[in-house]
Amino acid sequence: MGDGQHSTSRVRLQQDPMEGKIEKLPCELLVAILSYLSVKEAAKTCLVSRNWRYLWQYTSGCLEIYDRDRSTTDPDVQYKFVKLVNQVLKLHQGSTLDQLRIGFCFRGSIFTFDHWVKFAIQKEVKVFELDLAAGWQLFVGFRYYYFPDINTLSSGDKFSRFCSNLKSLRLVNIGVKDETIRYFLTNCPCLEQVCVSFSKCLQSLRVPGPFPSLKSMEISLCNNVKGIEVNASNLESFTYIGPDILVPFQNVPQLSELTLGDCYCYSFIFKADEHTSYSSKLRKLKLILPPQAVGKSTITSTYPDNFPRLDNLRELELDIKLGAGESLVFFTFFTKACPLLSRFTARIGYKFVSNESIANQCHRESSARLCTRFVHKHLKEVKLIGFTGGRSDYKLALHLLEIGRCSLNNIILQPTFYYYKGKSLALFHKQSKRLERKLPPRVKLILIPSSS
């Protein structure tokens, strides 16, 4: 029986007309096929046969080399990673490359990355991403790499073609000057996305526009910036995380997604008159609240007269860090400011605070609940990330349930216990069940695993 099976297999293989035909395809066609893979995936095909050994080196797809492991703070590990990148770039023989993405946590002082930038230019990449803070939330102690002088780079036909093709530029933990970003914006007609994060050199960025291709822009953690001027007729998404500065939006009729953080986030909430020219157009908003904004919110028990008008907002995400016992009810004021809000997400992190503050919050919290006693007609989903079952987030969940009692479909709870080590998983489940008993029949409670 075994011999019969082997015989049948041999006959089937002999009769398969496609067997081995891929080996006879022209190399140019095979390279074109492999270019739909990332370079890392394409490189694995060198094991298929001897003829495929070098094909991946000629692909034109996405070359992504990232190390998000914090162990790269070790100089030896960093050296090995930089050496790996240099080897891969040297091996690539294709004339062009669609995407080049490189990232690791740079803490060494012996490296320069000008040749990586020049490689991107030589390959005329459409997407260039260089992230020298990969895997880290805090940037303390990082070494700094300064982007090459734009006047030095801009000579030659290759740079001109690079600018003509470039669609996305992301630079993190890199000293890039105002004039460099302005040059790319002015000379790259297809540029759709720009991100500059943690640059000490950025100070006053003017985007005079109208730059019809620019759709997404991020300026974050550039603490020396003094001003930004944005004039982009088709800009849809903008992120600014940094000090409270003047950010005039002169011509952004398509702006619908906004992310704000640090002191400028405080300005958006408590100086709403400065933001009325664009706030009412937004459909998606994320606020990463600084401690002073959270602190002021806990002493504000009445609906502020000067509160942002968000008449078209559908999705709201709040990133909040507060002390145990501090009230979150202030943030339900946003539901009143957003009559069309469909999705409310709060990402909650706790820091230590003395228990004396807990009792002092009770009266102000009750007053704030009275100010937002209304029925929201469009709120469909509430998601609380970092829900512990403690007093603050449980009261927030109850109040949002009351506000959305006629429209809510889902309440999603996701625990994180990194900041709130004194509370156990048992409290989370106890309060979740307690909340579930209060739900109307159509509202579903969804529990998802801890994100920590």
Short mmCIF file of C-alpha atoms in Angstrom, two decimals:
data_model
loop_
_atom_site.label_atom_id
_atom_site.label_comp_id
_atom_site.label_asym_id
_atom_site.label_seq_id
_atom_site.Cartn_x
_atom_site.Cartn_y
_atom_site.Cartn_z
CA MET A 1 0.00 0.00 0.00
CA GLY A 2 2.89 2.32 0.86
CA ASP A 3 4.51 1.62 -2.53
CA GLY A 4 1.25 2.37 -4.28
CA GLN A 5 0.96 5.71 -2.57
CA HIS A 6 4.52 6.66 -3.57
CA SER A 7 3.86 5.53 -7.13
CA THR A 8 0.67 7.59 -7.29
CA SER A 9 2.56 10.65 -5.97
CA ARG A 10 5.24 10.24 -8.65
CA VAL A 11 2.63 10.00 -11.38
CA ARG A 12 0.79 13.08 -10.05
CA LEU A 13 4.01 15.11 -9.97
CA GLN A 14 4.96 14.03 -13.45
CA GLN A 15 1.55 15.02 -14.79
CA ASP A 16 1.45 18.49 -13.15
CA PRO A 17 2.11 20.84 -16.09
CA MET A 18 2.84 23.86 -13.79
CA GLU A 19 5.46 22.09 -11.67
CA GLY A 20 8.74 24.00 -11.90
CA LYS A 21 7.38 26.53 -14.43
CA ILE A 22 7.99 29.46 -12.05
CA GLU A 23 11.72 28.71 -12.29
CA LYS A 24 11.54 29.50 -16.00
CA LEU A 25 10.01 32.96 -15.57
CA PRO A 26 12.29 35.87 -16.55
CA CYS A 27 14.26 37.36 -13.62
CA GLU A 28 12.73 40.77 -14.32
CA LEU A 29 9.24 39.34 -13.76
CA LEU A 30 10.29 37.49 -10.61
CA VAL A 31 11.79 40.71 -9.19
CA ALA A 32 8.57 42.55 -10.02
CA ILE A 33 6.59 39.89 -8.14
CA LEU A 34 8.94 39.97 -5.13
CA SER A 35 8.64 43.76 -5.01
CA TYR A 36 5.10 43.35 -3.67
CA LEU A 37 6.71 41.89 -0.53
CA SER A 38 8.72 43.76 2.06
CA VAL A 39 12.47 43.43 1.50
CA LYS A 40 12.70 41.27 4.64
CA GLU A 41 10.09 38.86 3.27
CA ALA A 42 11.63 38.93 -0.19
CA ALA A 43 15.06 38.10 1.26
CA LYS A 44 13.68 34.83 2.65
CA THR A 45 13.03 33.64 -0.89
CA CYS A 46 16.78 33.17 -1.37
CA LEU A 47 16.19 29.75 0.19
CA VAL A 48 13.89 28.68 -2.64
CA SER A 49 16.70 27.86 -5.03
CA ARG A 50 20.18 28.93 -6.05
CA ASN A 51 18.72 31.00 -8.88
CA TRP A 52 16.71 33.05 -6.36
CA ARG A 53 19.65 33.79 -4.10
CA TYR A 54 20.19 37.41 -5.16
CA LEU A 55 16.80 38.35 -6.59
CA TRP A 56 15.65 40.11 -3.38
CA GLN A 57 18.50 42.61 -3.74
CA TYR A 58 16.81 44.08 -6.81
CA THR A 59 13.30 44.51 -5.36
CA SER A 60 11.69 47.92 -5.25
CA GLY A 61 9.18 47.45 -2.43
CA CYS A 62 9.45 48.38 1.27
CA LEU A 63 12.73 48.15 3.18
CA GLU A 64 11.93 48.31 6.89
CA ILE A 65 14.58 47.71 9.56
CA TYR A 66 13.32 48.47 13.07
CA ASP A 67 14.55 47.58 16.54
CA ARG A 68 12.05 48.65 19.17
CA ASP A 69 13.81 46.67 21.90
CA ARG A 70 15.10 48.87 24.72
CA SER A 71 18.21 46.70 24.85
CA THR A 72 19.56 48.89 22.03
CA THR A 73 20.75 51.27 24.77
CA ASP A 74 23.70 48.87 24.99
CA PRO A 75 26.43 50.37 22.74
CA ASP A 76 27.40 46.93 21.43
CA VAL A 77 23.81 46.15 20.43
CA GLN A 78 23.50 49.55 18.78
CA TYR A 79 26.72 48.96 16.85
CA LYS A 80 25.44 45.61 15.59
CA PHE A 81 22.13 47.16 14.52
CA VAL A 82 23.82 50.01 12.63
CA LYS A 83 26.18 47.49 11.01
CA LEU A 84 23.18 45.38 9.94
CA VAL A 85 21.48 48.39 8.36
CA ASN A 86 24.66 49.36 6.53
CA GLN A 87 25.06 45.83 5.17
CA VAL A 88 21.47 45.62 3.94
CA LEU A 89 21.70 49.01 2.24
CA LYS A 90 24.97 48.01 0.61
CA LEU A 91 23.49 44.76 -0.70
CA HIS A 92 20.45 46.41 -2.29
CA GLN A 93 21.10 46.69 -6.02
CA GLY A 94 17.74 47.96 -7.29
CA SER A 95 17.66 51.36 -8.94
CA THR A 96 14.64 52.51 -6.92
CA LEU A 97 12.83 51.69 -3.70
CA ASP A 98 9.28 52.64 -2.70
CA GLN A 99 9.78 52.86 1.06
CA LEU A 100 12.69 53.10 3.48
CA ARG A 101 11.86 52.83 7.19
CA ILE A 102 14.65 52.64 9.77
CA GLY A 103 14.25 52.94 13.52
CA PHE A 104 16.09 52.23 16.77
CA CYS A 105 16.87 53.90 20.09
CA PHE A 106 19.95 56.03 19.38
CA ARG A 107 22.15 56.67 22.43
CA GLY A 108 25.61 56.37 20.91
CA SER A 109 27.83 59.27 19.89
CA ILE A 110 30.00 57.57 17.27
CA PHE A 111 27.41 57.21 14.53
CA THR A 112 26.38 59.43 11.67
CA PHE A 113 23.47 58.61 9.42
CA ASP A 114 24.08 60.91 6.48
CA HIS A 115 24.66 57.88 4.24
CA TRP A 116 21.19 56.53 5.16
CA VAL A 117 19.65 59.82 4.06
CA LYS A 118 21.69 59.80 0.86
CA PHE A 119 20.66 56.19 0.20
CA ALA A 120 16.99 57.26 0.37
CA ILE A 121 17.74 60.03 -2.11
CA GLN A 122 19.64 57.72 -4.46
CA LYS A 123 16.80 55.19 -4.44
CA GLU A 124 14.19 57.94 -4.97
CA VAL A 125 12.02 56.58 -2.17
CA LYS A 126 8.41 57.70 -1.87
CA VAL A 127 8.24 57.06 1.90
CA PHE A 128 11.21 57.94 4.11
CA GLU A 129 11.08 57.29 7.85
CA LEU A 130 14.04 57.69 10.21
CA ASP A 131 13.10 57.16 13.85
CA LEU A 132 16.00 57.43 16.31
CA ALA A 133 13.78 57.08 19.38
CA ALA A 134 12.03 53.84 18.49
CA GLY A 135 10.60 51.91 21.41
CA TRP A 136 10.85 54.73 23.95
CA GLN A 137 8.20 56.97 25.50
CA LEU A 138 10.68 59.30 27.20
CA PHE A 139 13.58 60.87 25.35
CA VAL A 140 15.86 61.71 28.28
CA GLY A 141 19.53 61.01 27.59
CA PHE A 142 19.23 60.43 23.85
CA ARG A 143 22.10 61.37 21.60
CA TYR A 144 21.33 63.69 18.77
CA TYR A 145 21.80 63.41 15.05
CA TYR A 146 21.56 66.51 12.89
CA PHE A 147 19.95 66.20 9.48
CA PRO A 148 22.32 67.12 6.63
CA ASP A 149 22.31 70.68 5.35
CA ILE A 150 19.61 70.97 2.71
CA ASN A 151 21.83 73.06 0.41
CA THR A 152 24.40 70.27 0.38
CA LEU A 153 21.80 67.60 -0.37
CA SER A 154 19.89 69.50 -3.04
CA SER A 155 22.53 69.39 -5.76
CA GLY A 156 22.10 66.78 -8.49
CA ASP A 157 19.35 65.20 -10.57
CA LYS A 158 18.76 62.39 -8.07
CA PHE A 159 17.66 64.82 -5.38
CA SER A 160 15.29 66.51 -7.79
CA ARG A 161 13.68 63.17 -8.69
CA PHE A 162 13.59 62.22 -4.99
CA CYS A 163 11.64 65.38 -4.22
CA SER A 164 9.31 64.75 -7.15
CA ASN A 165 8.42 61.28 -5.83
CA LEU A 166 8.39 61.84 -2.05
CA LYS A 167 4.96 61.27 -0.46
CA SER A 168 5.74 60.77 3.23
CA LEU A 169 8.53 62.08 5.47
CA ARG A 170 8.91 61.14 9.16
CA LEU A 171 11.88 62.28 11.24
CA VAL A 172 12.09 61.48 14.98
CA ASN A 173 14.84 62.56 17.42
CA ILE A 174 16.66 64.33 14.61
CA GLY A 175 17.87 67.92 14.49
CA VAL A 176 15.99 69.25 11.49
CA LYS A 177 15.78 72.99 10.85
CA ASP A 178 12.80 75.09 9.82
CA GLU A 179 14.27 75.80 6.40
CA THR A 180 14.72 72.07 5.71
CA ILE A 181 11.04 71.30 6.34
CA ARG A 182 10.00 74.35 4.35
CA TYR A 183 12.19 73.19 1.47
CA PHE A 184 10.56 69.75 1.38
CA LEU A 185 7.07 71.23 1.60
CA THR A 186 7.79 73.70 -1.19
CA ASN A 187 9.70 71.36 -3.53
CA CYS A 188 7.88 68.05 -3.09
CA PRO A 189 4.61 68.37 -5.04
CA CYS A 190 3.38 64.88 -4.04
CA LEU A 191 4.15 65.19 -0.32
CA GLU A 192 1.09 64.01 1.65
CA GLN A 193 2.45 63.32 5.15
CA VAL A 194 5.03 65.15 7.26
CA CYS A 195 6.05 64.28 10.82
CA VAL A 196 8.78 65.98 12.85
CA SER A 197 9.09 64.79 16.43
CA PHE A 198 11.58 65.71 19.16
CA SER A 199 13.62 68.18 17.17
CA LYS A 200 15.52 70.82 19.15
CA CYS A 201 16.15 72.82 16.00
CA LEU A 202 12.57 73.52 14.97
CA GLN A 203 11.61 77.02 16.09
CA SER A 204 9.24 78.84 13.76
CA LEU A 205 7.64 76.76 11.04
CA ARG A 206 5.56 78.48 8.42
CA VAL A 207 3.55 76.37 6.00
CA PRO A 208 2.52 79.14 3.58
CA GLY A 209 0.68 76.78 1.25
CA PRO A 210 -1.62 76.07 -0.28
CA PHE A 211 0.21 72.69 -0.79
CA PRO A 212 -2.79 70.81 -2.25
CA SER A 213 -1.20 67.36 -1.71
CA LEU A 214 -0.48 67.77 2.01
CA LYS A 215 -3.05 65.76 4.00
CA SER A 216 -1.38 64.95 7.33
CA MET A 217 1.08 66.88 9.48
CA GLU A 218 2.60 66.25 12.91
CA ILE A 219 4.81 68.52 15.00
CA SER A 220 5.39 66.96 18.41
CA LEU A 221 7.80 67.28 21.34
CA CYS A 222 9.73 70.09 19.65
CA ASN A 223 10.08 72.11 22.82
CA ASN A 224 11.96 75.06 21.31
CA VAL A 225 9.24 75.84 18.81
CA LYS A 226 7.87 79.38 19.13
CA GLY A 227 5.23 79.39 16.43
CA ILE A 228 3.61 77.39 13.62
CA GLU A 229 1.60 78.75 10.74
CA VAL A 230 -0.47 76.30 8.70
CA ASN A 231 -2.00 77.06 5.32
CA ALA A 232 -2.80 73.84 3.49
CA SER A 233 -6.03 73.67 1.53
CA ASN A 234 -6.43 69.87 1.71
CA LEU A 235 -4.96 69.18 5.16
CA GLU A 236 -7.16 66.57 6.85
CA SER A 237 -5.17 65.60 9.94
CA PHE A 238 -2.96 67.69 12.22
CA THR A 239 -1.05 66.74 15.39
CA TYR A 240 0.62 69.22 17.70
CA ILE A 241 2.11 68.23 21.06
CA GLY A 242 4.11 70.95 22.73
CA PRO A 243 4.12 74.34 24.46
CA ASP A 244 1.26 76.81 24.26
CA ILE A 245 2.12 78.80 21.14
CA LEU A 246 0.28 80.62 18.41
CA VAL A 247 -0.85 78.14 15.75
CA PRO A 248 -2.87 80.05 13.19
CA PHE A 249 -4.87 77.89 10.78
CA GLN A 250 -5.33 80.24 7.85
CA ASN A 251 -6.75 77.95 5.20
CA VAL A 252 -7.61 74.43 6.36
CA PRO A 253 -11.17 73.83 5.13
CA GLN A 254 -10.70 70.03 5.07
CA LEU A 255 -9.26 69.67 8.59
CA SER A 256 -11.28 66.94 10.31
CA GLU A 257 -8.84 65.08 12.61
CA LEU A 258 -6.86 66.82 15.34
CA THR A 259 -4.51 65.54 18.05
CA LEU A 260 -3.30 67.95 20.71
CA GLY A 261 -1.09 67.44 23.73
CA ASP A 262 0.89 69.15 26.46
CA CYS A 263 0.26 72.85 27.21
CA TYR A 264 -1.50 73.55 23.91
CA CYS A 265 -4.10 71.00 24.90
CA TYR A 266 -4.78 73.12 28.00
CA SER A 267 -5.26 76.14 25.73
CA PHE A 268 -7.77 74.28 23.55
CA ILE A 269 -9.99 73.45 26.53
CA PHE A 270 -9.77 76.61 28.61
CA LYS A 271 -9.15 79.26 25.92
CA ALA A 272 -11.68 78.02 23.41
CA ASP A 273 -12.17 81.44 21.76
CA GLU A 274 -8.73 81.07 20.20
CA HIS A 275 -9.76 77.89 18.38
CA THR A 276 -13.28 78.58 17.10
CA SER A 277 -12.11 79.03 13.50
CA TYR A 278 -11.55 75.28 13.13
CA SER A 279 -12.92 73.44 16.19
CA SER A 280 -16.50 73.28 14.91
CA LYS A 281 -15.34 71.46 11.72
CA LEU A 282 -13.60 68.59 13.50
CA ARG A 283 -14.92 65.03 13.27
CA LYS A 284 -12.20 63.28 15.30
CA LEU A 285 -10.32 64.74 18.27
CA LYS A 286 -7.64 63.34 20.58
CA LEU A 287 -6.46 65.28 23.62
CA ILE A 288 -3.37 64.19 25.58
CA LEU A 289 -3.99 66.19 28.71
CA PRO A 290 -1.11 67.67 30.75
CA PRO A 291 -1.28 67.50 34.56
CA GLN A 292 -2.29 71.16 34.87
CA ALA A 293 -5.36 70.63 32.67
CA VAL A 294 -6.44 67.62 34.72
CA GLY A 295 -5.74 69.56 37.91
CA LYS A 296 -7.89 72.50 36.85
CA SER A 297 -10.67 70.20 35.69
CA THR A 298 -10.99 68.70 39.18
CA ILE A 299 -11.81 72.11 40.68
CA THR A 300 -14.27 73.06 37.93
CA SER A 301 -17.74 71.92 38.91
CA THR A 302 -19.83 74.01 36.50
CA TYR A 303 -20.04 73.88 32.74
CA PRO A 304 -17.54 76.52 31.53
CA ASP A 305 -18.98 79.44 29.58
CA ASN A 306 -15.95 79.37 27.30
CA PHE A 307 -15.88 75.72 26.29
CA PRO A 308 -14.93 74.40 22.83
CA ARG A 309 -17.79 74.06 20.37
CA LEU A 310 -17.45 70.72 18.61
CA ASP A 311 -20.65 70.63 16.61
CA ASN A 312 -19.49 68.02 14.06
CA LEU A 313 -17.33 65.81 16.26
CA ARG A 314 -18.01 62.05 15.98
CA GLU A 315 -15.02 60.54 17.83
CA LEU A 316 -13.33 61.79 20.98
CA GLU A 317 -10.29 60.26 22.72
CA LEU A 318 -8.94 61.63 26.00
CA ASP A 319 -5.57 60.56 27.39
CA ILE A 320 -5.69 61.40 31.10
CA LYS A 321 -3.31 60.88 33.99
CA LEU A 322 -4.59 61.69 37.47
CA GLY A 323 -4.27 60.84 41.11
CA ALA A 324 -6.38 58.18 42.75
CA GLY A 325 -9.59 59.79 43.96
CA GLU A 326 -9.47 62.75 41.58
CA SER A 327 -12.69 63.18 39.66
CA LEU A 328 -13.11 62.47 35.95
CA VAL A 329 -16.65 63.79 35.69
CA PHE A 330 -15.46 67.14 34.27
CA PHE A 331 -14.62 65.35 31.02
CA THR A 332 -18.26 64.42 30.51
CA PHE A 333 -18.75 68.10 29.64
CA PHE A 334 -17.37 67.14 26.24
CA THR A 335 -20.49 65.08 25.52
CA LYS A 336 -22.56 68.24 25.93
CA ALA A 337 -20.23 70.16 23.61
CA CYS A 338 -20.45 67.41 20.95
CA PRO A 339 -24.10 66.83 20.00
CA LEU A 340 -23.18 64.34 17.25
CA LEU A 341 -20.59 62.38 19.25
CA SER A 342 -20.74 58.65 18.53
CA ARG A 343 -17.61 57.24 20.22
CA PHE A 344 -16.09 58.35 23.55
CA THR A 345 -12.73 56.87 24.57
CA ALA A 346 -10.79 57.68 27.73
CA ARG A 347 -7.29 56.31 28.32
CA ILE A 348 -6.77 56.63 32.07
CA GLY A 349 -3.52 56.39 33.99
CA TYR A 350 -3.15 56.85 37.73
CA LYS A 351 -0.38 58.47 39.73
CA PHE A 352 -0.02 58.41 43.50
CA VAL A 353 -2.04 60.90 45.56
CA SER A 354 -2.87 61.04 49.27
CA ASN A 355 -6.27 59.75 50.34
CA GLU A 356 -7.13 63.18 51.79
CA SER A 357 -8.10 64.40 48.32
CA ILE A 358 -10.76 61.73 47.81
CA ALA A 359 -13.37 63.19 50.16
CA ASN A 360 -12.79 66.73 48.84
CA GLN A 361 -13.85 65.64 45.36
CA CYS A 362 -17.32 64.40 46.32
CA HIS A 363 -19.17 67.72 46.41
CA ARG A 364 -17.61 69.08 43.21
CA GLU A 365 -18.29 65.79 41.42
CA SER A 366 -21.97 65.93 42.37
CA SER A 367 -22.21 69.51 41.10
CA ALA A 368 -20.56 68.56 37.81
CA ARG A 369 -23.01 65.68 37.30
CA LEU A 370 -25.91 68.08 37.72
CA CYS A 371 -24.47 70.28 34.96
CA THR A 372 -24.48 67.45 32.42
CA ARG A 373 -27.80 65.83 33.23
CA PHE A 374 -29.13 65.47 29.72
CA VAL A 375 -29.78 62.70 27.23
CA HIS A 376 -27.34 62.32 24.34
CA LYS A 377 -29.01 61.15 21.15
CA HIS A 378 -26.00 59.85 19.21
CA LEU A 379 -23.52 58.35 21.69
CA LYS A 380 -23.09 54.70 20.66
CA GLU A 381 -19.86 53.52 22.28
CA VAL A 382 -17.94 54.29 25.47
CA LYS A 383 -14.47 52.77 25.91
CA LEU A 384 -12.48 53.15 29.12
CA ILE A 385 -8.86 51.99 28.82
CA GLY A 386 -7.20 51.74 32.21
CA PHE A 387 -10.45 51.01 34.05
CA THR A 388 -9.61 49.77 37.56
CA GLY A 389 -13.00 49.68 39.21
CA GLY A 390 -11.85 52.47 41.51
CA ARG A 391 -14.08 55.34 42.51
CA SER A 392 -12.99 57.78 39.77
CA ASP A 393 -13.42 55.61 36.68
CA TYR A 394 -16.47 53.77 38.02
CA LYS A 395 -18.27 57.11 38.57
CA LEU A 396 -17.24 58.20 35.07
CA ALA A 397 -18.70 55.01 33.58
CA LEU A 398 -21.95 55.47 35.50
CA HIS A 399 -22.32 59.07 34.42
CA LEU A 400 -21.64 58.29 30.76
CA LEU A 401 -24.19 55.48 30.96
CA GLU A 402 -26.73 57.94 32.27
CA ILE A 403 -25.95 60.47 29.52
CA GLY A 404 -26.17 57.85 26.75
CA ARG A 405 -28.98 55.77 28.20
CA CYS A 406 -31.17 56.20 25.09
CA SER A 407 -28.46 55.67 22.44
CA LEU A 408 -25.61 53.54 23.83
CA ASN A 409 -24.86 50.14 22.31
CA ASN A 410 -21.54 49.20 23.95
CA ILE A 411 -19.49 49.98 27.04
CA ILE A 412 -15.96 48.59 26.68
CA LEU A 413 -13.70 48.22 29.70
CA GLN A 414 -10.00 47.43 29.47
CA PRO A 415 -7.85 47.28 32.62
CA THR A 416 -4.30 48.50 33.02
CA PHE A 417 -2.72 48.06 36.39
CA TYR A 418 0.68 49.62 35.81
CA TYR A 419 -0.22 52.88 37.57
CA TYR A 420 -2.69 51.45 40.06
CA LYS A 421 -0.81 48.64 41.71
CA GLY A 422 -2.86 48.72 44.92
CA LYS A 423 -6.01 47.53 43.15
CA SER A 424 -6.49 43.94 42.18
CA LEU A 425 -8.07 42.27 39.21
CA ALA A 426 -10.83 41.16 41.59
CA LEU A 427 -11.95 44.78 42.04
CA PHE A 428 -12.09 45.24 38.29
CA HIS A 429 -14.40 42.23 37.87
CA LYS A 430 -16.51 43.14 40.91
CA GLN A 431 -17.18 46.67 39.66
CA SER A 432 -17.68 45.46 36.10
CA LYS A 433 -20.46 43.15 37.26
CA ARG A 434 -21.92 45.92 39.37
CA LEU A 435 -21.98 48.19 36.33
CA GLU A 436 -23.48 45.44 34.16
CA ARG A 437 -26.49 45.16 36.47
CA LYS A 438 -27.25 48.81 35.78
CA LEU A 439 -27.21 48.50 31.99
CA PRO A 440 -30.39 48.78 29.91
CA PRO A 441 -31.18 45.54 28.03
CA ARG A 442 -29.82 46.71 24.67
CA VAL A 443 -26.43 47.90 26.05
CA LYS A 444 -23.63 45.34 25.92
CA LEU A 445 -20.71 45.32 28.35
CA ILE A 446 -17.47 44.17 26.71
CA LEU A 447 -14.39 43.29 28.76
CA ILE A 448 -11.07 43.02 26.97
CA PRO A 449 -7.70 41.85 28.41
CA SER A 450 -5.30 44.16 30.20
CA SER A 451 -3.17 46.32 27.91
CA SER A 452 -0.23 46.33 30.32
#
